[in-house]
Short mmCIF file of C-alpha atoms and ligand atoms in Angstrom, two decimals:
data_model
loop_
_atom_site.label_atom_id
_atom_site.label_comp_id
_atom_site.label_asym_id
_atom_site.label_seq_id
_atom_site.Cartn_x
_atom_site.Cartn_y
_atom_site.Cartn_z
CA MET A 1 -36.37 -88.43 -26.77
CA LYS A 2 -32.73 -89.25 -26.08
CA LYS A 3 -32.40 -91.07 -22.76
CA GLU A 4 -28.80 -92.00 -22.32
CA TYR A 5 -27.38 -92.95 -18.99
CA ILE A 6 -23.65 -92.94 -18.36
CA LEU A 7 -23.22 -95.54 -15.61
CA PRO A 8 -20.25 -96.32 -13.38
CA SER A 9 -18.01 -99.36 -13.74
CA LEU A 10 -15.74 -100.42 -10.90
CA ASN A 11 -13.70 -102.48 -13.34
CA GLU A 12 -12.91 -99.48 -15.40
CA ALA A 13 -12.27 -97.41 -12.25
CA ARG A 14 -9.65 -99.91 -11.15
CA ARG A 15 -7.39 -99.26 -14.16
CA ARG A 16 -4.46 -96.90 -13.95
CA ASN A 17 -2.14 -95.36 -16.50
CA LYS A 18 0.98 -93.27 -16.11
CA ASP A 19 -0.19 -90.32 -18.19
CA VAL A 20 0.26 -86.92 -16.63
CA SER A 21 -3.18 -85.36 -16.02
CA GLU A 22 -3.76 -82.24 -18.02
CA SER A 23 -5.20 -79.14 -16.33
CA VAL A 24 -8.10 -77.52 -18.15
CA SER A 25 -9.96 -74.34 -17.37
CA PHE A 26 -13.68 -74.34 -16.62
CA VAL A 27 -16.12 -71.91 -18.23
CA LEU A 28 -19.84 -71.93 -17.47
CA GLU A 29 -21.89 -71.84 -20.64
CA ASP A 30 -24.11 -68.80 -20.99
CA ARG A 31 -27.30 -70.78 -21.46
CA TYR A 32 -27.04 -72.11 -17.89
CA LYS A 33 -26.74 -68.64 -16.36
CA GLY A 34 -29.89 -67.21 -14.84
CA LEU A 35 -31.58 -70.62 -14.86
CA GLY A 36 -31.80 -70.59 -11.07
CA GLU A 37 -32.94 -66.98 -10.68
CA GLY A 38 -35.35 -66.74 -7.72
CA LYS A 39 -34.79 -70.37 -6.78
CA TYR A 40 -33.07 -72.05 -3.85
CA PHE A 41 -30.77 -75.05 -3.31
CA TYR A 42 -29.92 -77.06 -0.26
CA ILE A 43 -26.92 -79.35 0.12
CA ILE A 44 -26.47 -82.27 2.48
CA THR A 45 -22.84 -83.40 2.78
CA HIS A 46 -21.56 -86.72 4.06
CA GLY A 47 -18.05 -88.13 4.26
CA CYS A 48 -14.58 -86.63 4.37
CA GLN A 49 -13.08 -83.20 3.74
CA ALA A 50 -12.82 -83.97 0.00
CA ASN A 51 -16.60 -84.12 -0.04
CA GLN A 52 -16.91 -80.92 1.99
CA ARG A 53 -14.76 -79.19 -0.58
CA ASP A 54 -16.76 -80.72 -3.45
CA SER A 55 -19.99 -79.42 -1.92
CA GLU A 56 -18.47 -75.97 -1.94
CA THR A 57 -17.84 -76.39 -5.68
CA MET A 58 -21.43 -77.55 -6.24
CA ALA A 59 -22.65 -74.49 -4.35
CA GLY A 60 -20.34 -72.26 -6.43
CA LEU A 61 -21.72 -73.66 -9.68
CA LEU A 62 -25.33 -73.23 -8.61
CA HIS A 63 -24.67 -69.68 -7.47
CA GLU A 64 -23.28 -68.91 -10.93
CA MET A 65 -26.53 -70.25 -12.33
CA GLY A 66 -28.44 -67.75 -10.19
CA TYR A 67 -29.64 -70.08 -7.44
CA GLU A 68 -29.42 -69.04 -3.79
CA MET A 69 -28.40 -71.37 -0.99
CA CYS A 70 -30.81 -72.07 1.85
CA ASP A 71 -30.73 -74.16 4.97
CA ASP A 72 -34.27 -75.44 4.84
CA GLU A 73 -35.01 -78.42 2.61
CA LYS A 74 -38.68 -77.46 2.41
CA LYS A 75 -37.79 -74.15 0.79
CA ALA A 76 -35.40 -75.69 -1.73
CA ASP A 77 -36.03 -76.15 -5.47
CA VAL A 78 -32.93 -78.33 -5.75
CA ILE A 79 -31.64 -80.69 -3.07
CA ILE A 80 -28.16 -82.13 -3.54
CA VAL A 81 -27.08 -85.14 -1.46
CA ASN A 82 -23.28 -85.48 -1.55
CA THR A 83 -22.65 -89.07 -0.46
CA CYS A 84 -19.89 -91.20 1.10
CA ALA A 85 -19.30 -94.88 0.38
CA VAL A 86 -16.48 -95.67 2.75
CA ARG A 87 -18.57 -97.88 5.07
CA GLN A 88 -21.92 -99.58 4.86
CA GLY A 89 -23.26 -97.37 7.64
CA ALA A 90 -22.60 -94.21 5.62
CA GLU A 91 -24.54 -95.61 2.67
CA GLU A 92 -27.49 -96.72 4.75
CA LYS A 93 -27.79 -93.25 6.20
CA VAL A 94 -27.98 -91.74 2.72
CA LEU A 95 -30.63 -94.25 1.56
CA GLY A 96 -32.69 -93.40 4.64
CA GLU A 97 -32.35 -89.73 3.87
CA ILE A 98 -33.41 -89.92 0.23
CA GLY A 99 -36.18 -92.25 1.27
CA ALA A 100 -37.47 -89.45 3.50
CA LEU A 101 -37.21 -86.93 0.65
CA LYS A 102 -39.88 -88.83 -1.27
CA ARG A 103 -42.59 -87.12 0.79
CA LEU A 104 -41.18 -83.68 -0.02
CA LYS A 105 -41.13 -84.52 -3.68
CA LYS A 106 -44.79 -85.54 -3.54
CA GLU A 107 -45.74 -82.23 -2.02
CA LYS A 108 -43.58 -80.33 -4.52
CA PRO A 109 -43.30 -82.32 -7.75
CA GLU A 110 -41.01 -79.71 -9.40
CA LEU A 111 -38.38 -80.29 -6.71
CA ILE A 112 -35.14 -81.65 -8.21
CA ILE A 113 -33.19 -84.18 -6.16
CA ALA A 114 -29.55 -84.76 -7.22
CA LEU A 115 -27.28 -87.40 -5.75
CA GLY A 116 -23.51 -87.03 -6.08
CA GLY A 117 -20.38 -88.15 -4.32
CA CYS A 118 -18.79 -91.54 -3.84
CA MET A 119 -21.97 -93.67 -3.81
CA ALA A 120 -22.68 -92.41 -7.34
CA GLN A 121 -19.47 -94.13 -8.45
CA GLU A 122 -20.65 -97.58 -7.29
CA GLU A 123 -22.52 -99.79 -9.69
CA LYS A 124 -24.55 -101.44 -6.98
CA SER A 125 -25.65 -98.24 -5.27
CA VAL A 126 -26.64 -96.63 -8.57
CA ARG A 127 -28.67 -99.71 -9.48
CA ILE A 128 -30.53 -99.59 -6.14
CA ILE A 129 -31.24 -95.88 -6.52
CA MET A 130 -32.41 -96.30 -10.11
CA GLU A 131 -34.79 -99.10 -9.13
CA LYS A 132 -36.05 -98.12 -5.71
CA TYR A 133 -35.62 -94.36 -5.40
CA ARG A 134 -37.50 -92.89 -8.34
CA GLN A 135 -37.56 -89.50 -6.59
CA VAL A 136 -33.89 -88.99 -7.43
CA ASP A 137 -33.72 -86.96 -10.69
CA ILE A 138 -29.93 -86.68 -11.14
CA ILE A 139 -27.08 -89.01 -10.33
CA PHE A 140 -23.66 -87.44 -10.98
CA GLY A 141 -20.27 -88.83 -10.16
CA THR A 142 -17.25 -87.38 -8.39
CA HIS A 143 -15.72 -86.76 -11.82
CA ASN A 144 -18.89 -85.09 -13.11
CA ILE A 145 -19.37 -82.21 -10.70
CA THR A 146 -18.87 -79.57 -13.39
CA SER A 147 -21.68 -81.23 -15.40
CA LEU A 148 -24.19 -80.28 -12.70
CA PRO A 149 -25.39 -77.10 -14.54
CA LYS A 150 -25.91 -79.11 -17.74
CA LEU A 151 -27.71 -81.92 -15.95
CA LEU A 152 -30.02 -79.48 -14.12
CA TYR A 153 -30.78 -77.73 -17.42
CA GLU A 154 -31.62 -81.06 -19.07
CA VAL A 155 -33.88 -82.19 -16.25
CA LEU A 156 -35.73 -78.90 -16.37
CA GLU A 157 -36.03 -79.18 -20.19
CA THR A 158 -36.92 -82.82 -20.53
CA LYS A 159 -38.42 -83.72 -17.16
CA THR A 160 -36.57 -87.01 -17.32
CA ARG A 161 -33.93 -88.49 -15.07
CA LYS A 162 -30.27 -87.90 -15.89
CA ILE A 163 -27.32 -90.06 -14.89
CA GLU A 164 -23.75 -89.11 -15.69
CA VAL A 165 -20.98 -90.96 -13.91
CA TYR A 166 -17.53 -91.26 -15.47
CA SER A 167 -15.49 -94.08 -14.02
CA LYS A 168 -12.19 -92.40 -14.77
CA MET A 169 -10.84 -88.91 -14.92
CA GLY A 170 -7.77 -87.97 -16.87
CA GLU A 171 -7.78 -84.26 -16.23
CA ILE A 172 -7.85 -81.62 -13.56
CA ILE A 173 -10.37 -78.85 -13.92
CA GLU A 174 -9.31 -75.45 -12.66
CA ASP A 175 -11.14 -72.15 -12.25
CA VAL A 176 -14.39 -73.84 -11.18
CA PRO A 177 -16.53 -71.45 -9.11
CA VAL A 178 -16.56 -72.08 -5.39
CA THR A 179 -18.72 -70.87 -2.52
CA ARG A 180 -16.73 -71.53 0.64
CA PHE A 181 -18.89 -72.39 3.61
CA MET A 182 -16.50 -70.78 6.10
CA SER A 183 -14.85 -67.39 5.98
CA HIS A 184 -11.81 -68.12 8.15
CA LYS A 185 -10.76 -71.70 7.31
CA ALA A 186 -10.50 -73.14 3.80
CA TRP A 187 -10.02 -76.57 2.24
CA VAL A 188 -7.47 -76.56 -0.58
CA ASN A 189 -7.21 -79.61 -2.77
CA ILE A 190 -3.64 -80.39 -3.67
CA MET A 191 -4.37 -83.70 -5.32
CA TYR A 192 -7.27 -85.91 -6.24
CA GLY A 193 -7.72 -89.66 -6.21
CA CYS A 194 -5.70 -92.46 -4.67
CA ASP A 195 -3.42 -95.14 -6.08
CA LYS A 196 -2.72 -97.00 -2.88
CA PHE A 197 -5.49 -99.61 -3.17
CA CYS A 198 -5.59 -100.66 0.45
CA SER A 199 -7.51 -103.90 0.14
CA TYR A 200 -10.50 -102.79 2.21
CA CYS A 201 -10.98 -99.34 0.71
CA ILE A 202 -13.37 -98.11 -1.96
CA VAL A 203 -11.81 -94.65 -2.35
CA PRO A 204 -9.40 -95.51 -5.22
CA TYR A 205 -12.44 -96.69 -7.20
CA THR A 206 -14.69 -93.77 -6.36
CA ARG A 207 -12.08 -91.04 -6.73
CA GLY A 208 -9.89 -92.30 -9.53
CA LYS A 209 -6.15 -92.18 -10.03
CA GLU A 210 -3.81 -89.84 -8.18
CA ARG A 211 -3.72 -86.45 -9.90
CA SER A 212 -1.74 -83.58 -8.43
CA ARG A 213 -2.70 -79.99 -9.13
CA ASN A 214 0.04 -77.73 -10.44
CA LYS A 215 1.91 -76.06 -7.62
CA GLU A 216 1.29 -72.62 -9.14
CA ASP A 217 -2.50 -73.14 -8.98
CA ILE A 218 -2.29 -74.26 -5.32
CA ILE A 219 -0.07 -71.40 -4.20
CA TYR A 220 -2.16 -68.84 -6.09
CA GLU A 221 -5.29 -70.18 -4.38
CA VAL A 222 -3.67 -69.84 -0.93
CA GLU A 223 -2.42 -66.33 -1.72
CA GLN A 224 -5.98 -65.32 -2.68
CA LEU A 225 -7.28 -66.81 0.56
CA VAL A 226 -4.73 -64.77 2.54
CA LYS A 227 -5.95 -61.63 0.72
CA ASP A 228 -9.53 -62.58 1.63
CA GLY A 229 -8.59 -62.75 5.30
CA TYR A 230 -8.52 -66.50 5.76
CA LYS A 231 -6.59 -67.70 8.81
CA GLU A 232 -6.19 -71.38 8.02
CA VAL A 233 -5.86 -73.71 5.06
CA CYS A 234 -6.04 -77.47 5.11
CA LEU A 235 -4.22 -79.05 2.20
CA LEU A 236 -6.25 -82.02 1.06
CA GLY A 237 -5.35 -85.30 -0.55
CA GLN A 238 -6.08 -88.93 0.30
CA ASN A 239 -2.38 -89.21 0.65
CA VAL A 240 -0.60 -85.89 0.57
CA ASN A 241 2.94 -87.30 0.74
CA ALA A 242 2.42 -88.61 -2.78
CA TYR A 243 1.96 -85.02 -4.03
CA GLY A 244 3.76 -84.36 -7.29
CA LYS A 245 4.84 -87.92 -7.99
CA ASP A 246 2.36 -88.26 -10.88
CA LEU A 247 3.73 -85.08 -12.46
CA HIS A 248 7.11 -86.74 -12.71
CA MET A 249 8.79 -83.59 -11.38
CA ASP A 250 11.43 -83.09 -8.81
CA TYR A 251 9.04 -81.22 -6.51
CA THR A 252 7.69 -82.96 -3.44
CA PHE A 253 5.09 -82.35 -0.74
CA GLY A 254 7.91 -81.01 1.45
CA ASP A 255 8.65 -78.38 -1.23
CA LEU A 256 4.97 -77.51 -1.49
CA LEU A 257 4.74 -77.10 2.28
CA ASN A 258 7.68 -74.68 2.22
CA ASP A 259 6.09 -72.66 -0.59
CA VAL A 260 2.61 -72.57 1.00
CA ALA A 261 4.23 -71.47 4.29
CA LYS A 262 5.75 -68.48 2.46
CA THR A 263 2.25 -67.09 1.77
CA ASN A 264 2.17 -66.28 5.51
CA ILE A 265 -1.24 -67.79 6.03
CA PRO A 266 -1.34 -68.06 9.85
CA ARG A 267 -2.26 -71.75 10.01
CA ILE A 268 -1.48 -74.65 7.69
CA ARG A 269 -2.80 -78.17 8.13
CA PHE A 270 -2.77 -81.17 5.84
CA MET A 271 -4.82 -84.38 5.46
CA THR A 272 -4.00 -87.28 5.18
CA SER A 273 -0.41 -88.34 5.41
CA HIS A 274 0.07 -92.03 4.73
CA PRO A 275 3.04 -93.51 6.60
CA TRP A 276 4.37 -94.55 3.21
CA ASP A 277 6.77 -91.87 1.88
CA PHE A 278 6.69 -89.66 4.95
CA ASP A 279 10.13 -88.48 4.03
CA ASP A 280 12.72 -86.31 5.80
CA SER A 281 12.09 -83.34 3.56
CA MET A 282 8.51 -83.29 4.85
CA ILE A 283 9.70 -83.47 8.42
CA GLU A 284 12.15 -80.60 7.81
CA ALA A 285 9.48 -78.45 6.19
CA ILE A 286 7.16 -79.06 9.14
CA ARG A 287 9.93 -78.24 11.62
CA ASN A 288 11.10 -75.10 9.85
CA ASN A 289 7.83 -73.30 9.32
CA SER A 290 6.04 -72.01 12.38
CA ASN A 291 2.77 -71.62 10.50
CA ILE A 292 2.58 -75.37 9.85
CA MET A 293 0.49 -76.57 12.74
CA PRO A 294 1.92 -79.05 15.32
CA TYR A 295 -0.50 -81.80 14.46
CA ILE A 296 -0.08 -84.98 12.47
CA HIS A 297 -2.69 -87.56 11.50
CA LEU A 298 -0.88 -90.80 10.74
CA PRO A 299 -3.29 -93.67 10.12
CA ILE A 300 -1.97 -97.01 11.37
CA GLN A 301 -5.10 -99.16 10.61
CA SER A 302 -3.63 -102.18 12.44
CA GLY A 303 -0.70 -102.91 14.71
CA ASN A 304 -0.18 -106.42 13.33
CA SER A 305 2.18 -106.93 10.39
CA ALA A 306 0.29 -109.89 8.90
CA ILE A 307 -2.98 -107.93 8.88
CA LEU A 308 -1.18 -104.86 7.49
CA LYS A 309 0.06 -107.04 4.67
CA LYS A 310 -3.46 -108.30 3.94
CA MET A 311 -4.60 -104.69 4.03
CA ASN A 312 -1.93 -103.82 1.45
CA ARG A 313 -0.75 -100.96 3.63
CA ARG A 314 2.90 -101.24 2.44
CA TYR A 315 4.48 -101.01 5.92
CA THR A 316 5.01 -103.38 8.83
CA ARG A 317 4.23 -102.74 12.49
CA GLU A 318 7.94 -102.12 13.08
CA GLU A 319 8.28 -99.66 10.19
CA TYR A 320 5.25 -97.68 11.39
CA LEU A 321 6.46 -97.55 14.98
CA ALA A 322 9.95 -96.53 13.86
CA LEU A 323 8.47 -93.64 11.79
CA PHE A 324 6.19 -92.68 14.66
CA ASP A 325 9.11 -92.59 17.11
CA LYS A 326 11.16 -90.52 14.71
CA LEU A 327 8.34 -87.98 14.26
CA LYS A 328 7.74 -87.83 18.00
CA GLU A 329 11.41 -87.10 18.60
CA LYS A 330 11.85 -84.58 15.80
CA LEU A 331 8.54 -82.81 16.36
CA PRO A 332 8.27 -82.19 20.10
CA GLY A 333 4.96 -80.85 21.40
CA PHE A 334 3.06 -82.10 18.37
CA SER A 335 -0.17 -84.02 18.77
CA PHE A 336 -0.70 -87.25 16.87
CA THR A 337 -3.92 -88.95 15.84
CA THR A 338 -4.65 -92.08 13.84
CA ASP A 339 -7.27 -94.27 12.15
CA ILE A 340 -7.78 -97.89 13.16
CA ILE A 341 -9.87 -100.68 11.71
CA VAL A 342 -10.87 -103.59 13.96
CA GLY A 343 -12.30 -106.88 12.74
CA PHE A 344 -10.47 -107.03 9.41
CA PRO A 345 -11.24 -110.50 7.90
CA ASN A 346 -9.94 -113.21 10.20
CA GLU A 347 -8.17 -110.82 12.57
CA SER A 348 -7.13 -113.10 15.42
CA ASP A 349 -7.16 -112.18 19.13
CA GLU A 350 -3.34 -111.89 18.99
CA ALA A 351 -3.51 -109.60 15.97
CA PHE A 352 -5.97 -107.37 17.78
CA GLU A 353 -3.72 -107.36 20.88
CA ASP A 354 -0.95 -106.07 18.61
CA THR A 355 -3.16 -103.15 17.64
CA LEU A 356 -3.81 -102.41 21.33
CA SER A 357 -0.10 -102.60 22.14
CA ALA A 358 0.64 -100.18 19.25
CA VAL A 359 -1.86 -97.79 20.80
CA GLU A 360 -0.14 -98.21 24.16
CA HIS A 361 3.15 -97.42 22.44
CA CYS A 362 2.02 -94.37 20.49
CA LYS A 363 -0.30 -92.94 23.16
CA TYR A 364 -2.26 -91.06 20.52
CA ASP A 365 -4.03 -87.77 21.20
CA ASN A 366 -7.04 -89.35 19.52
CA ALA A 367 -7.97 -92.13 17.14
CA PHE A 368 -10.85 -92.62 14.72
CA THR A 369 -11.81 -96.27 15.11
CA PHE A 370 -13.99 -98.32 12.80
CA ILE A 371 -15.24 -101.84 12.48
CA PHE A 372 -14.27 -103.33 9.09
CA SER A 373 -17.03 -102.89 6.56
CA LYS A 374 -17.20 -105.00 3.40
CA ARG A 375 -17.05 -102.89 0.23
CA GLU A 376 -18.14 -104.64 -2.91
CA GLY A 377 -15.42 -104.60 -5.56
CA THR A 378 -12.53 -104.41 -3.11
CA PRO A 379 -10.21 -107.44 -2.52
CA ALA A 380 -10.99 -107.59 1.20
CA ALA A 381 -14.69 -108.11 0.45
CA LEU A 382 -13.75 -111.54 -0.91
CA MET A 383 -11.61 -112.58 2.05
CA GLU A 384 -12.90 -115.25 4.36
CA ASP A 385 -13.98 -113.93 7.74
CA SER A 386 -14.85 -116.20 10.65
CA ILE A 387 -14.90 -113.52 13.35
CA ASP A 388 -18.42 -112.83 14.64
CA SER A 389 -19.76 -109.34 14.97
CA LYS A 390 -20.06 -109.52 18.78
CA THR A 391 -16.31 -110.09 19.07
CA LYS A 392 -15.70 -107.15 16.76
CA GLU A 393 -17.96 -104.89 18.85
CA GLU A 394 -16.15 -105.92 22.02
CA ARG A 395 -12.79 -105.19 20.45
CA LEU A 396 -13.93 -101.78 19.33
CA GLN A 397 -15.10 -101.05 22.85
CA ARG A 398 -11.79 -102.13 24.42
CA LEU A 399 -9.87 -100.11 21.87
CA ASN A 400 -12.01 -97.01 22.41
CA GLU A 401 -11.46 -97.22 26.13
CA ARG A 402 -7.65 -97.15 25.63
CA VAL A 403 -7.94 -94.34 23.07
CA ALA A 404 -9.99 -92.23 25.53
CA TYR A 405 -7.49 -92.96 28.33
CA TYR A 406 -4.54 -91.62 26.30
CA ALA A 407 -6.58 -88.76 24.85
CA ASN A 408 -7.25 -87.64 28.43
CA LEU A 409 -3.67 -88.19 29.53
CA ASN A 410 -2.36 -86.11 26.60
CA ASN A 411 -4.75 -83.29 27.28
CA GLN A 412 -3.49 -82.93 30.85
CA ARG A 413 -0.48 -81.03 29.50
CA PHE A 414 -2.79 -78.15 28.70
CA LYS A 415 -4.20 -77.68 32.22
CA ASP A 416 -3.69 -74.09 33.40
CA GLN A 417 -1.81 -73.26 30.14
CA ILE A 418 -2.59 -70.36 27.87
CA VAL A 419 -3.33 -71.56 24.35
CA GLU A 420 -4.14 -69.82 21.07
CA VAL A 421 -7.56 -70.64 19.70
CA LEU A 422 -8.83 -69.91 16.18
CA VAL A 423 -12.50 -69.17 16.83
CA ASP A 424 -15.00 -71.18 14.81
CA GLY A 425 -18.13 -69.86 16.46
CA LEU A 426 -20.55 -70.44 19.27
CA SER A 427 -20.35 -73.85 20.90
CA LYS A 428 -22.92 -76.29 19.59
CA ARG A 429 -24.07 -77.11 23.09
CA ASN A 430 -24.13 -73.81 24.89
CA ALA A 431 -24.92 -70.47 23.26
CA LYS A 432 -22.80 -68.48 25.74
CA VAL A 433 -19.72 -70.51 25.01
CA TYR A 434 -17.37 -70.11 22.01
CA SER A 435 -15.43 -72.89 20.40
CA GLY A 436 -12.33 -73.26 18.27
CA TYR A 437 -9.12 -75.21 17.88
CA THR A 438 -5.58 -74.85 19.20
CA PRO A 439 -2.59 -75.34 16.90
CA GLU A 440 -2.45 -78.98 18.14
CA ASN A 441 -6.03 -79.38 16.89
CA LYS A 442 -7.54 -79.56 20.37
CA LEU A 443 -11.16 -78.46 20.59
CA VAL A 444 -11.56 -75.66 23.12
CA ASN A 445 -14.86 -74.37 24.52
CA PHE A 446 -14.41 -71.03 26.25
CA THR A 447 -16.15 -67.93 27.57
CA GLY A 448 -15.11 -64.33 27.00
CA GLU A 449 -16.07 -60.91 25.65
CA ASP A 450 -15.60 -59.40 22.19
CA VAL A 451 -15.06 -62.64 20.34
CA LYS A 452 -15.52 -62.96 16.58
CA ILE A 453 -15.37 -65.94 14.24
CA GLY A 454 -11.90 -66.02 12.70
CA ASP A 455 -10.14 -64.32 15.63
CA ILE A 456 -7.12 -66.02 17.13
CA VAL A 457 -7.52 -65.46 20.86
CA LYS A 458 -5.60 -66.44 23.96
CA VAL A 459 -7.47 -68.77 26.29
CA LYS A 460 -6.51 -70.08 29.70
CA ILE A 461 -7.41 -73.75 30.07
CA THR A 462 -9.33 -74.40 33.26
CA GLU A 463 -10.69 -77.86 32.73
CA VAL A 464 -9.46 -80.85 30.74
CA MET A 465 -11.63 -83.64 29.29
CA SER A 466 -10.66 -86.54 26.99
CA PHE A 467 -11.82 -84.94 23.77
CA SER A 468 -12.05 -81.22 24.56
CA LEU A 469 -10.71 -78.49 26.83
CA ASN A 470 -12.58 -75.72 28.67
CA GLY A 471 -11.20 -72.30 29.31
CA VAL A 472 -11.58 -68.52 29.65
CA LYS A 473 -10.35 -65.87 27.24
CA VAL A 474 -7.53 -63.92 28.82
CA GLU A 475 -7.07 -60.78 26.75
N1 SAH B 1 -6.76 -91.70 2.70
C1 SAH B 1 -6.91 -91.85 4.06
C2 SAH B 1 -8.19 -92.51 4.50
C3 SAH B 1 -9.48 -92.20 3.92
S1 SAH B 1 -10.81 -93.19 4.50
C4 SAH B 1 -5.77 -92.71 4.59
O1 SAH B 1 -5.26 -93.56 3.90
O2 SAH B 1 -5.43 -92.54 5.71
C5 SAH B 1 -10.76 -92.85 6.23
C6 SAH B 1 -10.66 -94.04 7.10
O3 SAH B 1 -11.74 -94.88 6.97
C7 SAH B 1 -9.47 -94.96 6.79
O4 SAH B 1 -8.28 -94.48 7.32
C8 SAH B 1 -9.89 -96.24 7.42
O5 SAH B 1 -9.52 -96.33 8.78
C9 SAH B 1 -11.40 -96.19 7.34
N2 SAH B 1 -11.92 -97.12 6.33
C10 SAH B 1 -11.71 -97.13 5.01
N3 SAH B 1 -12.31 -98.20 4.43
C11 SAH B 1 -12.92 -98.87 5.42
C12 SAH B 1 -13.70 -100.08 5.47
N4 SAH B 1 -13.95 -100.77 4.37
N5 SAH B 1 -14.16 -100.49 6.66
C13 SAH B 1 -13.90 -99.81 7.80
N6 SAH B 1 -13.15 -98.66 7.81
C14 SAH B 1 -12.67 -98.20 6.64
FE1 SF4 B 2 -8.13 -95.77 1.04
FE2 SF4 B 2 -5.67 -96.59 1.44
FE3 SF4 B 2 -6.15 -94.73 -0.38
FE4 SF4 B 2 -6.42 -94.14 2.18
S1 SF4 B 2 -4.53 -94.73 1.12
S2 SF4 B 2 -7.85 -93.63 0.55
S3 SF4 B 2 -7.18 -96.03 3.05
S4 SF4 B 2 -6.79 -96.86 -0.45
FE1 F3S B 3 -16.27 -91.13 1.78
FE2 F3S B 3 -15.56 -90.70 -0.67
FE3 F3S B 3 -14.41 -89.33 1.27
S1 F3S B 3 -15.98 -92.67 0.22
S2 F3S B 3 -14.48 -90.79 2.95
S3 F3S B 3 -16.54 -89.25 0.71
S4 F3S B 3 -13.46 -90.03 -0.60
#
């Protein structure tokens, strides 16, 4: 029997070419249809919004095969684990999880366990899973999602393990089925991959080169979402300001923002904007369209220019702060968040103090803070590091304390104000309380009558915390 594995190679994944990625249309082969009739699948998703959106594609494909989705792993005939590789902690969590699935597989030998996402793109992780986690039947890469029906078919036919991980992707696949997990907010990919190669980051290796979708496909997708009653889209890319550059066309992210705004979707967000190339046309588009939400995530990573250089971030402390000040001035009332890494190899006390002083300067609404995690295959993994982990933990704690202080300070402006909240559902903590987000991306928990998911309601803020607001619906 043919037993051919297609395994990942980080070396191959590192390579880039300037070719424009072709868009091709997906069609599900007839022989895969009906294969899942009467059967259930369950998906566990880790990582960023790109993974959330990919899980929706996986669900769409399985639905087309006749499977139904369930939220109980014991009931499932197929379990998909969509993994993240950005930090060691994320990987360990996944290994623990698939370790625990071994018992389920023993009780139900016909259960199929499939592992996808960014860990599947890493040589080392795939080797560990192949050797130590025999319960995993399918490993499929981020570029192989549309092969899932074929891989499931083959596992059912041959009862042998299948591994298909391409290290590179030269095309964009359109018209792939999707089952969106929410009915009021949607993720819309505008580009895939990343070419920035920040020295600490695994994403350019696990997601391949930057590939922009055609603007027509994006705008059509948003128009359909408007027709389906969606209230919000989040335009996704590792680095949305680079949109269109690989297509070698004179059409930028600013242009795309203007065109997406014309669809009249009530709320537009985007993730993530790298400080590099945050140009004036983007700022103008954001200013001129009231349905682009007043919220910008602008990762700084470090406030020290020498560390930024070692990180290969392509800006200095001064350049970042100048951009930040410009945005703050041109976009009044906006909220700003960031990402910060502490404990990058050999980060000195002074360098860390520079990060703290940048936080004092920017007074962010919130920051996602991480301790540097070594990613095999990235340049930073080979850098000498003499800083002990206790120092790194202490730095993280000091940083988090300042972040919480400014988060709280920023939230004070909402006290006693009436805000518009797009309702996500019942609060996770209290069944009588609803939750949703303001345009500034502030989480609001509130009480009120006649509230439905997807409504945009007016809420009076009665209480302000560092990371959420409490209120009462007013109409
Ligand atoms: N494309 C986005 C980031 C995606 S990863 C951007 O450039 O902003 C999300 C965040 O994870 C990064 O901003 C960074 O702060 C953090 N991160 C990435 N690699 C990391 C590593 N090796 N160790 C610790 N944090 C990391
Ligand atoms: Fe990673 Fe940098 Fe690309 Fe963001 S821009 S995904 S941090 S390499
Ligand atoms: Fe994680 Fe991959 Fe996203 S590494 S953060 S799931 S791109």
